[in-house]
Amino acid sequence: MGFWGIEGDMARRLFLFALVSLAPLASPANDVDIPSALPPPAADNQVEEVVVAAPEPRYVAPTLRDRIGRVWAPVYINGKGPYKLVLDTGANRTAVIPALARKIGTDPGTNVLKVLGATGSSIVPAIKVNSIEVGDLFLGDRQVAIVPDVFGGAEGVLGADGLSDKRVHIDFKNDEITILRSTGPVRANGYTRIPVKLRYGHLLMFDVKLAGVRTHAMLDTGAQTTIGNSTLRNALAKRKRQGVENTIIGVTLDAQKGETVLAPSVELGDLTLRGMQVTFGDMYIFDAWKMTDQPALLIGMDIIGLLDTLIIDYKRRELHLRARG
């Protein structure tokens, strides 16, 4: 998610592109100062849902005030590549842009998938691939959605399917990413350990506190910007601050209004995040994830990219975070 243009002094456009769910349609004590993805399968048998949200990526680069750092993974598809795909923990499936689909050389035919984005859903073409490989991850025959070219240079998104027994190590400082099998406990001194739950099989969820308000947080490396639902905004009403109105545009190109404000300090394990900006609104994705009635926060790369190192252990269901410095 990121800033893709400015409309006037008080209105900005934010793009929230992250793959959250795909479905085939009837077809085969540290302080960190911060500078200033999937509903269950559809009940009917016609649509398999995919959630997509991801903008303006760079290869495992640190997030800066004027540039969002994104996690690019070198991925081989059908034995060819590597192709640059954004690692998207908010996505349940992999998706590619039209140019990469043409490189792969597979005709989508009548295959389609339903894509769920941050701001809406749409039906898109899909291709069948024989293999997806990166590190120790190997995925066999599957449908891959074709989504608009909205990734700022990347060729698609790598979803979380197939990562259930894997450990992902992202070193922002040295621009490195590894995906290996999880074998034994993580041995990492100087890290903050955060237990997580996997919702919908892939969504990394844990609890944080904002000004004492207990909030369900989700880690989404495919999201450029951190967003919160209206329930959280209302719970923080006593600390309400003037915000900036934004238009949120998702991968489906649907638009929704949001308000970006400077949020109170966030307690994340023994880390305290200060100066975090959050865009609040009744975003489609919170409704899709059935998270409108409780305070919820989707943490994007504007926050994640400020870390020195992030380790995601899907098998052990835990995060390990190391702050810079």
mmCIF file of C-alpha atoms in Angstrom:
data_model
loop_
_atom_site.group_PDB
_atom_site.id
_atom_site.type_symbol
_atom_site.label_atom_id
_atom_site.label_comp_id
_atom_site.label_asym_id
_atom_site.label_seq_id
_atom_site.Cartn_x
_atom_site.Cartn_y
_atom_site.Cartn_z
ATOM 1 C CA MET A 1 0.000 0.000 0.000
ATOM 2 C CA GLY A 2 1.399 3.444 -0.711
ATOM 3 C CA PHE A 3 0.985 7.035 -1.820
ATOM 4 C CA TRP A 4 0.513 7.161 -5.599
ATOM 5 C CA GLY A 5 -0.389 10.808 -6.116
ATOM 6 C CA ILE A 6 -1.665 13.868 -4.294
ATOM 7 C CA GLU A 7 -4.986 15.614 -4.792
ATOM 8 C CA GLY A 8 -4.844 19.050 -3.170
ATOM 9 C CA ASP A 9 -3.366 19.868 0.210
ATOM 10 C CA MET A 10 -5.687 17.665 2.282
ATOM 11 C CA ALA A 11 -6.408 14.721 -0.006
ATOM 12 C CA ARG A 12 -4.014 11.972 -1.043
ATOM 13 C CA ARG A 13 -4.503 8.754 -2.930
ATOM 14 C CA LEU A 14 -3.348 5.591 -1.246
ATOM 15 C CA PHE A 15 -3.062 2.342 -3.144
ATOM 16 C CA LEU A 16 -3.683 -0.773 -1.044
ATOM 17 C CA PHE A 17 -2.765 -3.723 -3.251
ATOM 18 C CA ALA A 18 -2.368 -7.096 -1.547
ATOM 19 C CA LEU A 19 -3.515 -10.519 -2.630
ATOM 20 C CA VAL A 20 -5.813 -11.873 0.036
ATOM 21 C CA SER A 21 -7.916 -14.598 -1.569
ATOM 22 C CA LEU A 22 -8.473 -16.285 -4.922
ATOM 23 C CA ALA A 23 -11.180 -18.644 -6.124
ATOM 24 C CA PRO A 24 -11.835 -20.349 -9.449
ATOM 25 C CA LEU A 25 -15.179 -19.530 -10.995
ATOM 26 C CA ALA A 26 -16.745 -22.673 -12.382
ATOM 27 C CA SER A 27 -13.526 -23.821 -13.939
ATOM 28 C CA PRO A 28 -10.791 -26.345 -13.459
ATOM 29 C CA ALA A 29 11.379 -3.092 25.920
ATOM 30 C CA ASN A 30 12.570 -1.352 22.880
ATOM 31 C CA ASP A 31 11.145 1.827 21.408
ATOM 32 C CA VAL A 32 10.937 2.307 17.672
ATOM 33 C CA ASP A 33 10.313 5.832 16.367
ATOM 34 C CA ILE A 34 8.523 5.744 13.029
ATOM 35 C CA PRO A 35 9.251 8.520 10.549
ATOM 36 C CA SER A 36 6.805 10.950 9.081
ATOM 37 C CA ALA A 37 -5.681 -11.465 3.844
ATOM 38 C CA LEU A 38 -8.454 -13.774 3.347
ATOM 39 C CA PRO A 39 -12.053 -14.845 3.798
ATOM 40 C CA PRO A 40 -12.895 -18.540 3.907
ATOM 41 C CA PRO A 41 -13.632 -20.235 0.567
ATOM 42 C CA ALA A 42 -16.965 -19.241 -0.946
ATOM 43 C CA ALA A 43 -19.923 -21.339 0.115
ATOM 44 C CA ASP A 44 -20.968 -21.974 -3.489
ATOM 45 C CA ASN A 45 -18.857 -24.128 -5.771
ATOM 46 C CA GLN A 46 -18.528 -21.505 -8.455
ATOM 47 C CA VAL A 47 -15.965 -19.129 -7.048
ATOM 48 C CA GLU A 48 -12.668 -19.596 -5.294
ATOM 49 C CA GLU A 49 -11.680 -16.292 -3.780
ATOM 50 C CA VAL A 50 -8.337 -14.548 -3.861
ATOM 51 C CA VAL A 51 -7.436 -11.390 -1.963
ATOM 52 C CA VAL A 52 -4.951 -9.032 -3.566
ATOM 53 C CA ALA A 53 -3.338 -5.873 -2.171
ATOM 54 C CA ALA A 54 0.123 -4.652 -3.114
ATOM 55 C CA PRO A 55 1.757 -1.410 -4.403
ATOM 56 C CA GLU A 56 5.088 0.274 -5.153
ATOM 57 C CA PRO A 57 7.574 -2.486 -4.302
ATOM 58 C CA ARG A 58 11.325 -2.606 -4.121
ATOM 59 C CA TYR A 59 13.576 -5.596 -3.515
ATOM 60 C CA VAL A 60 13.851 -6.135 0.230
ATOM 61 C CA ALA A 61 14.678 -2.477 0.704
ATOM 62 C CA PRO A 62 14.254 -0.521 3.929
ATOM 63 C CA THR A 63 11.214 1.721 4.219
ATOM 64 C CA LEU A 64 12.133 5.387 4.088
ATOM 65 C CA ARG A 65 10.071 8.523 4.653
ATOM 66 C CA ASP A 66 9.622 9.039 0.909
ATOM 67 C CA ARG A 67 9.837 5.472 -0.388
ATOM 68 C CA ILE A 68 8.105 2.278 0.702
ATOM 69 C CA GLY A 69 10.385 -0.764 0.956
ATOM 70 C CA ARG A 70 8.878 -4.001 -0.352
ATOM 71 C CA VAL A 71 9.936 -7.639 -0.159
ATOM 72 C CA TRP A 72 10.660 -9.090 -3.591
ATOM 73 C CA ALA A 73 11.301 -12.818 -3.902
ATOM 74 C CA PRO A 74 13.060 -14.452 -6.909
ATOM 75 C CA VAL A 75 10.439 -16.981 -8.058
ATOM 76 C CA TYR A 76 10.623 -19.649 -10.771
ATOM 77 C CA ILE A 77 7.390 -20.518 -12.570
ATOM 78 C CA ASN A 78 7.242 -23.598 -14.810
ATOM 79 C CA GLY A 79 11.017 -23.822 -14.380
ATOM 80 C CA LYS A 80 11.600 -20.357 -15.867
ATOM 81 C CA GLY A 81 12.756 -17.195 -14.166
ATOM 82 C CA PRO A 82 13.545 -15.966 -11.682
ATOM 83 C CA TYR A 83 10.641 -13.526 -11.737
ATOM 84 C CA LYS A 84 10.246 -10.694 -9.231
ATOM 85 C CA LEU A 85 7.191 -11.339 -7.065
ATOM 86 C CA VAL A 86 6.234 -9.425 -3.939
ATOM 87 C CA LEU A 87 6.079 -11.675 -0.861
ATOM 88 C CA ASP A 88 2.528 -11.068 0.365
ATOM 89 C CA THR A 89 1.586 -12.595 3.723
ATOM 90 C CA GLY A 90 -1.917 -11.185 3.293
ATOM 91 C CA ALA A 91 -2.486 -13.225 0.132
ATOM 92 C CA ASN A 92 -3.658 -16.798 0.122
ATOM 93 C CA ARG A 93 -2.559 -17.419 -3.454
ATOM 94 C CA THR A 94 -0.041 -16.274 -6.047
ATOM 95 C CA ALA A 95 -0.999 -13.818 -8.802
ATOM 96 C CA VAL A 96 0.875 -12.366 -11.781
ATOM 97 C CA ILE A 97 0.557 -9.306 -14.007
ATOM 98 C CA PRO A 98 -0.450 -9.693 -17.702
ATOM 99 C CA ALA A 99 3.125 -9.239 -18.997
ATOM 100 C CA LEU A 100 4.371 -12.179 -16.921
ATOM 101 C CA ALA A 101 1.397 -14.293 -17.940
ATOM 102 C CA ARG A 102 2.431 -13.728 -21.557
ATOM 103 C CA LYS A 103 6.037 -14.699 -20.749
ATOM 104 C CA ILE A 104 4.826 -17.918 -19.180
ATOM 105 C CA GLY A 105 2.964 -18.546 -22.420
ATOM 106 C CA THR A 106 -0.198 -20.111 -21.034
ATOM 107 C CA ASP A 107 -3.560 -19.149 -22.508
ATOM 108 C CA PRO A 108 -6.109 -18.434 -19.744
ATOM 109 C CA GLY A 109 -8.930 -19.635 -21.958
ATOM 110 C CA THR A 110 -12.171 -19.501 -19.974
ATOM 111 C CA ASN A 111 -10.480 -19.844 -16.572
ATOM 112 C CA VAL A 112 -11.370 -17.091 -14.125
ATOM 113 C CA LEU A 113 -10.901 -16.350 -10.421
ATOM 114 C CA LYS A 114 -12.615 -14.000 -8.014
ATOM 115 C CA VAL A 115 -10.116 -11.530 -6.573
ATOM 116 C CA LEU A 116 -10.773 -9.903 -3.198
ATOM 117 C CA GLY A 117 -8.878 -6.666 -2.703
ATOM 118 C CA ALA A 118 -8.631 -4.079 0.039
ATOM 119 C CA THR A 119 -11.481 -2.050 -1.423
ATOM 120 C CA GLY A 120 -13.559 -4.487 -3.473
ATOM 121 C CA SER A 121 -13.736 -7.668 -5.519
ATOM 122 C CA SER A 122 -13.712 -8.562 -9.210
ATOM 123 C CA ILE A 123 -13.542 -11.501 -11.592
ATOM 124 C CA VAL A 124 -10.199 -11.837 -13.423
ATOM 125 C CA PRO A 125 -8.645 -14.292 -15.918
ATOM 126 C CA ALA A 126 -6.470 -17.114 -14.570
ATOM 127 C CA ILE A 127 -3.815 -19.406 -15.968
ATOM 128 C CA LYS A 128 -2.765 -22.866 -14.893
ATOM 129 C CA VAL A 129 0.904 -23.348 -14.006
ATOM 130 C CA ASN A 130 2.813 -26.563 -13.405
ATOM 131 C CA SER A 131 5.179 -25.323 -10.708
ATOM 132 C CA ILE A 132 6.120 -22.377 -8.509
ATOM 133 C CA GLU A 133 9.539 -22.519 -6.812
ATOM 134 C CA VAL A 134 11.501 -20.294 -4.436
ATOM 135 C CA GLY A 135 13.937 -21.552 -1.783
ATOM 136 C CA ASP A 136 12.514 -24.691 -0.175
ATOM 137 C CA LEU A 137 9.026 -23.820 -1.417
ATOM 138 C CA PHE A 138 7.640 -25.915 -4.278
ATOM 139 C CA LEU A 139 4.031 -25.717 -5.431
ATOM 140 C CA GLY A 140 2.600 -28.018 -8.091
ATOM 141 C CA ASP A 141 -0.321 -27.600 -10.504
ATOM 142 C CA ARG A 142 -2.512 -24.631 -9.588
ATOM 143 C CA GLN A 143 -4.475 -21.674 -10.871
ATOM 144 C CA VAL A 144 -2.775 -18.268 -10.818
ATOM 145 C CA ALA A 145 -4.790 -15.060 -11.167
ATOM 146 C CA ILE A 146 -3.880 -12.344 -13.677
ATOM 147 C CA VAL A 147 -4.202 -8.950 -11.992
ATOM 148 C CA PRO A 148 -3.562 -5.351 -13.140
ATOM 149 C CA ASP A 149 0.037 -4.146 -13.362
ATOM 150 C CA VAL A 150 -0.071 -2.171 -10.111
ATOM 151 C CA PHE A 151 3.061 -3.415 -8.372
ATOM 152 C CA GLY A 152 5.548 -0.685 -9.239
ATOM 153 C CA GLY A 153 8.006 -2.935 -11.048
ATOM 154 C CA ALA A 154 7.285 -6.346 -9.526
ATOM 155 C CA GLU A 155 5.689 -9.017 -11.729
ATOM 156 C CA GLY A 156 3.038 -10.172 -9.282
ATOM 157 C CA VAL A 157 2.638 -11.419 -5.732
ATOM 158 C CA LEU A 158 3.759 -14.621 -4.020
ATOM 159 C CA GLY A 159 0.977 -15.740 -1.696
ATOM 160 C CA ALA A 160 1.224 -17.710 1.528
ATOM 161 C CA ASP A 161 -0.046 -21.027 0.167
ATOM 162 C CA GLY A 162 2.586 -23.681 0.717
ATOM 163 C CA LEU A 163 4.287 -21.837 3.585
ATOM 164 C CA SER A 164 2.592 -23.774 6.407
ATOM 165 C CA ASP A 165 5.804 -25.691 7.255
ATOM 166 C CA LYS A 166 8.243 -22.947 6.233
ATOM 167 C CA ARG A 167 10.324 -20.251 7.903
ATOM 168 C CA VAL A 168 10.744 -16.947 6.057
ATOM 169 C CA HIS A 169 13.783 -14.839 6.990
ATOM 170 C CA ILE A 170 13.803 -11.251 5.712
ATOM 171 C CA ASP A 171 16.960 -9.213 6.276
ATOM 172 C CA PHE A 172 16.127 -5.624 5.323
ATOM 173 C CA LYS A 173 19.600 -4.365 6.148
ATOM 174 C CA ASN A 174 21.345 -6.691 3.700
ATOM 175 C CA ASP A 175 18.537 -7.057 1.137
ATOM 176 C CA GLU A 176 18.164 -10.813 1.606
ATOM 177 C CA ILE A 177 15.202 -13.165 1.799
ATOM 178 C CA THR A 178 15.289 -16.916 2.432
ATOM 179 C CA ILE A 179 12.448 -19.444 2.556
ATOM 180 C CA LEU A 180 13.418 -22.686 4.286
ATOM 181 C CA ARG A 181 11.699 -25.536 6.084
ATOM 182 C CA SER A 182 11.109 -24.818 9.752
ATOM 183 C CA THR A 183 13.237 -27.235 11.760
ATOM 184 C CA GLY A 184 13.434 -26.658 15.496
ATOM 185 C CA PRO A 185 13.058 -23.424 17.444
ATOM 186 C CA VAL A 186 14.337 -20.102 16.146
ATOM 187 C CA ARG A 187 17.636 -19.265 17.857
ATOM 188 C CA ALA A 188 17.815 -15.506 17.621
ATOM 189 C CA ASN A 189 19.199 -13.358 20.425
ATOM 190 C CA GLY A 190 18.071 -9.759 20.597
ATOM 191 C CA TYR A 191 14.757 -10.460 18.880
ATOM 192 C CA THR A 192 11.214 -9.868 20.088
ATOM 193 C CA ARG A 193 9.121 -13.033 19.815
ATOM 194 C CA ILE A 194 5.422 -12.630 18.975
ATOM 195 C CA PRO A 195 3.098 -15.678 19.052
ATOM 196 C CA VAL A 196 0.611 -15.589 16.169
ATOM 197 C CA LYS A 197 -2.544 -17.361 15.111
ATOM 198 C CA LEU A 198 -3.203 -18.353 11.523
ATOM 199 C CA ARG A 199 -6.623 -17.221 10.414
ATOM 200 C CA TYR A 200 -8.100 -18.614 7.198
ATOM 201 C CA GLY A 201 -5.009 -20.793 7.013
ATOM 202 C CA HIS A 202 -2.537 -18.027 6.130
ATOM 203 C CA LEU A 203 -3.339 -14.716 7.807
ATOM 204 C CA LEU A 204 -0.854 -13.849 10.585
ATOM 205 C CA MET A 205 -2.831 -12.469 13.529
ATOM 206 C CA PHE A 206 -1.731 -11.288 16.978
ATOM 207 C CA ASP A 207 -2.784 -8.796 19.645
ATOM 208 C CA VAL A 208 -1.396 -5.295 20.159
ATOM 209 C CA LYS A 209 -2.437 -2.344 22.293
ATOM 210 C CA LEU A 210 -3.032 1.223 21.131
ATOM 211 C CA ALA A 211 -3.486 3.634 24.035
ATOM 212 C CA GLY A 212 -4.670 0.691 26.118
ATOM 213 C CA VAL A 213 -7.152 -0.523 23.478
ATOM 214 C CA ARG A 214 -6.665 -4.212 22.766
ATOM 215 C CA THR A 215 -6.537 -4.621 18.996
ATOM 216 C CA HIS A 216 -6.354 -7.596 16.650
ATOM 217 C CA ALA A 217 -3.430 -6.958 14.316
ATOM 218 C CA MET A 218 -2.577 -8.669 11.041
ATOM 219 C CA LEU A 219 0.870 -8.626 9.421
ATOM 220 C CA ASP A 220 0.613 -7.965 5.690
ATOM 221 C CA THR A 221 3.874 -7.631 3.747
ATOM 222 C CA GLY A 222 1.840 -6.990 0.609
ATOM 223 C CA ALA A 223 0.274 -3.850 2.061
ATOM 224 C CA GLN A 224 2.055 -0.562 1.570
ATOM 225 C CA THR A 225 0.194 1.351 4.285
ATOM 226 C CA THR A 226 -1.117 0.458 7.737
ATOM 227 C CA ILE A 227 -4.914 0.640 7.947
ATOM 228 C CA GLY A 228 -7.385 0.367 10.817
ATOM 229 C CA ASN A 229 -11.132 -0.225 10.916
ATOM 230 C CA SER A 230 -13.722 2.270 12.117
ATOM 231 C CA THR A 231 -14.286 0.330 15.339
ATOM 232 C CA LEU A 232 -10.683 0.984 16.344
ATOM 233 C CA ARG A 233 -11.025 4.628 15.317
ATOM 234 C CA ASN A 234 -14.094 4.994 17.552
ATOM 235 C CA ALA A 235 -12.322 3.267 20.457
ATOM 236 C CA LEU A 236 -9.581 5.884 20.179
ATOM 237 C CA ALA A 237 -12.086 8.744 19.954
ATOM 238 C CA LYS A 238 -10.861 10.363 23.185
ATOM 239 C CA ARG A 239 -7.489 10.817 21.523
ATOM 240 C CA LYS A 240 -8.924 11.931 18.214
ATOM 241 C CA ARG A 241 -6.571 14.060 16.181
ATOM 242 C CA GLN A 242 -7.051 15.938 12.976
ATOM 243 C CA GLY A 243 -6.402 13.714 10.007
ATOM 244 C CA VAL A 244 -5.959 13.897 6.249
ATOM 245 C CA GLU A 245 -8.659 12.504 3.978
ATOM 246 C CA ASN A 246 -7.422 9.904 1.511
ATOM 247 C CA THR A 247 -8.838 7.891 -1.327
ATOM 248 C CA ILE A 248 -7.877 4.231 -1.019
ATOM 249 C CA ILE A 249 -7.577 2.360 -4.329
ATOM 250 C CA GLY A 250 -7.191 -1.414 -4.272
ATOM 251 C CA VAL A 251 -5.964 -3.929 -6.812
ATOM 252 C CA THR A 252 -9.487 -4.205 -8.208
ATOM 253 C CA LEU A 253 -9.321 -0.411 -8.794
ATOM 254 C CA ASP A 254 -12.324 0.140 -6.519
ATOM 255 C CA ALA A 255 -11.935 3.284 -4.371
ATOM 256 C CA GLN A 256 -12.904 3.965 -0.751
ATOM 257 C CA LYS A 257 -12.453 6.981 1.509
ATOM 258 C CA GLY A 258 -10.195 6.906 4.555
ATOM 259 C CA GLU A 259 -8.666 9.285 7.077
ATOM 260 C CA THR A 260 -4.953 9.160 7.894
ATOM 261 C CA VAL A 261 -4.014 10.224 11.421
ATOM 262 C CA LEU A 262 -1.035 10.013 13.745
ATOM 263 C CA ALA A 263 -1.876 7.073 16.014
ATOM 264 C CA PRO A 264 -0.958 6.655 19.678
ATOM 265 C CA SER A 265 2.004 4.464 20.633
ATOM 266 C CA VAL A 266 1.559 0.779 19.831
ATOM 267 C CA GLU A 267 2.773 -1.952 22.181
ATOM 268 C CA LEU A 268 4.037 -4.977 20.274
ATOM 269 C CA GLY A 269 5.609 -7.448 22.677
ATOM 270 C CA ASP A 270 8.492 -5.550 24.276
ATOM 271 C CA LEU A 271 8.614 -3.116 21.355
ATOM 272 C CA THR A 272 6.855 0.242 21.439
ATOM 273 C CA LEU A 273 6.101 1.824 18.068
ATOM 274 C CA ARG A 274 5.822 5.599 18.159
ATOM 275 C CA GLY A 275 4.711 8.039 15.484
ATOM 276 C CA MET A 276 2.758 5.455 13.486
ATOM 277 C CA GLN A 277 0.334 6.815 10.887
ATOM 278 C CA VAL A 278 -2.829 4.804 10.339
ATOM 279 C CA THR A 279 -5.494 5.220 7.682
ATOM 280 C CA PHE A 280 -8.918 4.477 9.173
ATOM 281 C CA GLY A 281 -12.069 3.574 7.285
ATOM 282 C CA ASP A 282 -14.743 0.994 6.558
ATOM 283 C CA MET A 283 -12.497 -0.853 4.139
ATOM 284 C CA TYR A 284 -13.968 -3.752 2.195
ATOM 285 C CA ILE A 285 -11.259 -6.126 3.366
ATOM 286 C CA PHE A 286 -12.257 -5.845 7.042
ATOM 287 C CA ASP A 287 -15.803 -6.880 6.141
ATOM 288 C CA ALA A 288 -14.477 -9.763 4.033
ATOM 289 C CA TRP A 289 -12.375 -10.926 6.981
ATOM 290 C CA LYS A 290 -15.377 -10.473 9.326
ATOM 291 C CA MET A 291 -13.462 -7.950 11.430
ATOM 292 C CA THR A 292 -15.758 -4.934 11.544
ATOM 293 C CA ASP A 293 -17.164 -5.341 15.075
ATOM 294 C CA GLN A 294 -13.853 -5.385 16.945
ATOM 295 C CA PRO A 295 -10.799 -3.110 16.804
ATOM 296 C CA ALA A 296 -8.559 -4.321 13.979
ATOM 297 C CA LEU A 297 -5.311 -3.142 12.421
ATOM 298 C CA LEU A 298 -3.588 -4.295 9.248
ATOM 299 C CA ILE A 299 0.131 -3.568 9.609
ATOM 300 C CA GLY A 300 1.778 -2.792 6.289
ATOM 301 C CA MET A 301 5.276 -2.218 4.973
ATOM 302 C CA ASP A 302 5.409 1.374 6.203
ATOM 303 C CA ILE A 303 5.896 -0.191 9.651
ATOM 304 C CA ILE A 304 7.400 -3.602 8.827
ATOM 305 C CA GLY A 305 10.113 -2.031 6.671
ATOM 306 C CA LEU A 306 11.467 -0.115 9.655
ATOM 307 C CA LEU A 307 12.725 -3.354 11.184
ATOM 308 C CA ASP A 308 16.253 -4.654 10.768
ATOM 309 C CA THR A 309 15.107 -8.273 10.435
ATOM 310 C CA LEU A 310 11.777 -10.121 10.321
ATOM 311 C CA ILE A 311 11.432 -13.886 10.749
ATOM 312 C CA ILE A 312 8.065 -15.538 10.081
ATOM 313 C CA ASP A 313 7.846 -19.142 11.271
ATOM 314 C CA TYR A 314 4.569 -20.519 9.950
ATOM 315 C CA LYS A 315 5.069 -23.991 11.396
ATOM 316 C CA ARG A 316 5.755 -22.747 14.937
ATOM 317 C CA ARG A 317 3.300 -19.855 14.518
ATOM 318 C CA GLU A 318 5.530 -17.080 15.706
ATOM 319 C CA LEU A 319 7.203 -13.892 14.547
ATOM 320 C CA HIS A 320 10.677 -12.747 15.524
ATOM 321 C CA LEU A 321 11.395 -9.031 15.136
ATOM 322 C CA ARG A 322 14.636 -7.125 15.511
ATOM 323 C CA ALA A 323 14.598 -3.337 15.588
ATOM 324 C CA ARG A 324 17.309 -1.307 13.912
ATOM 325 C CA GLY A 325 20.175 -0.134 16.030
#
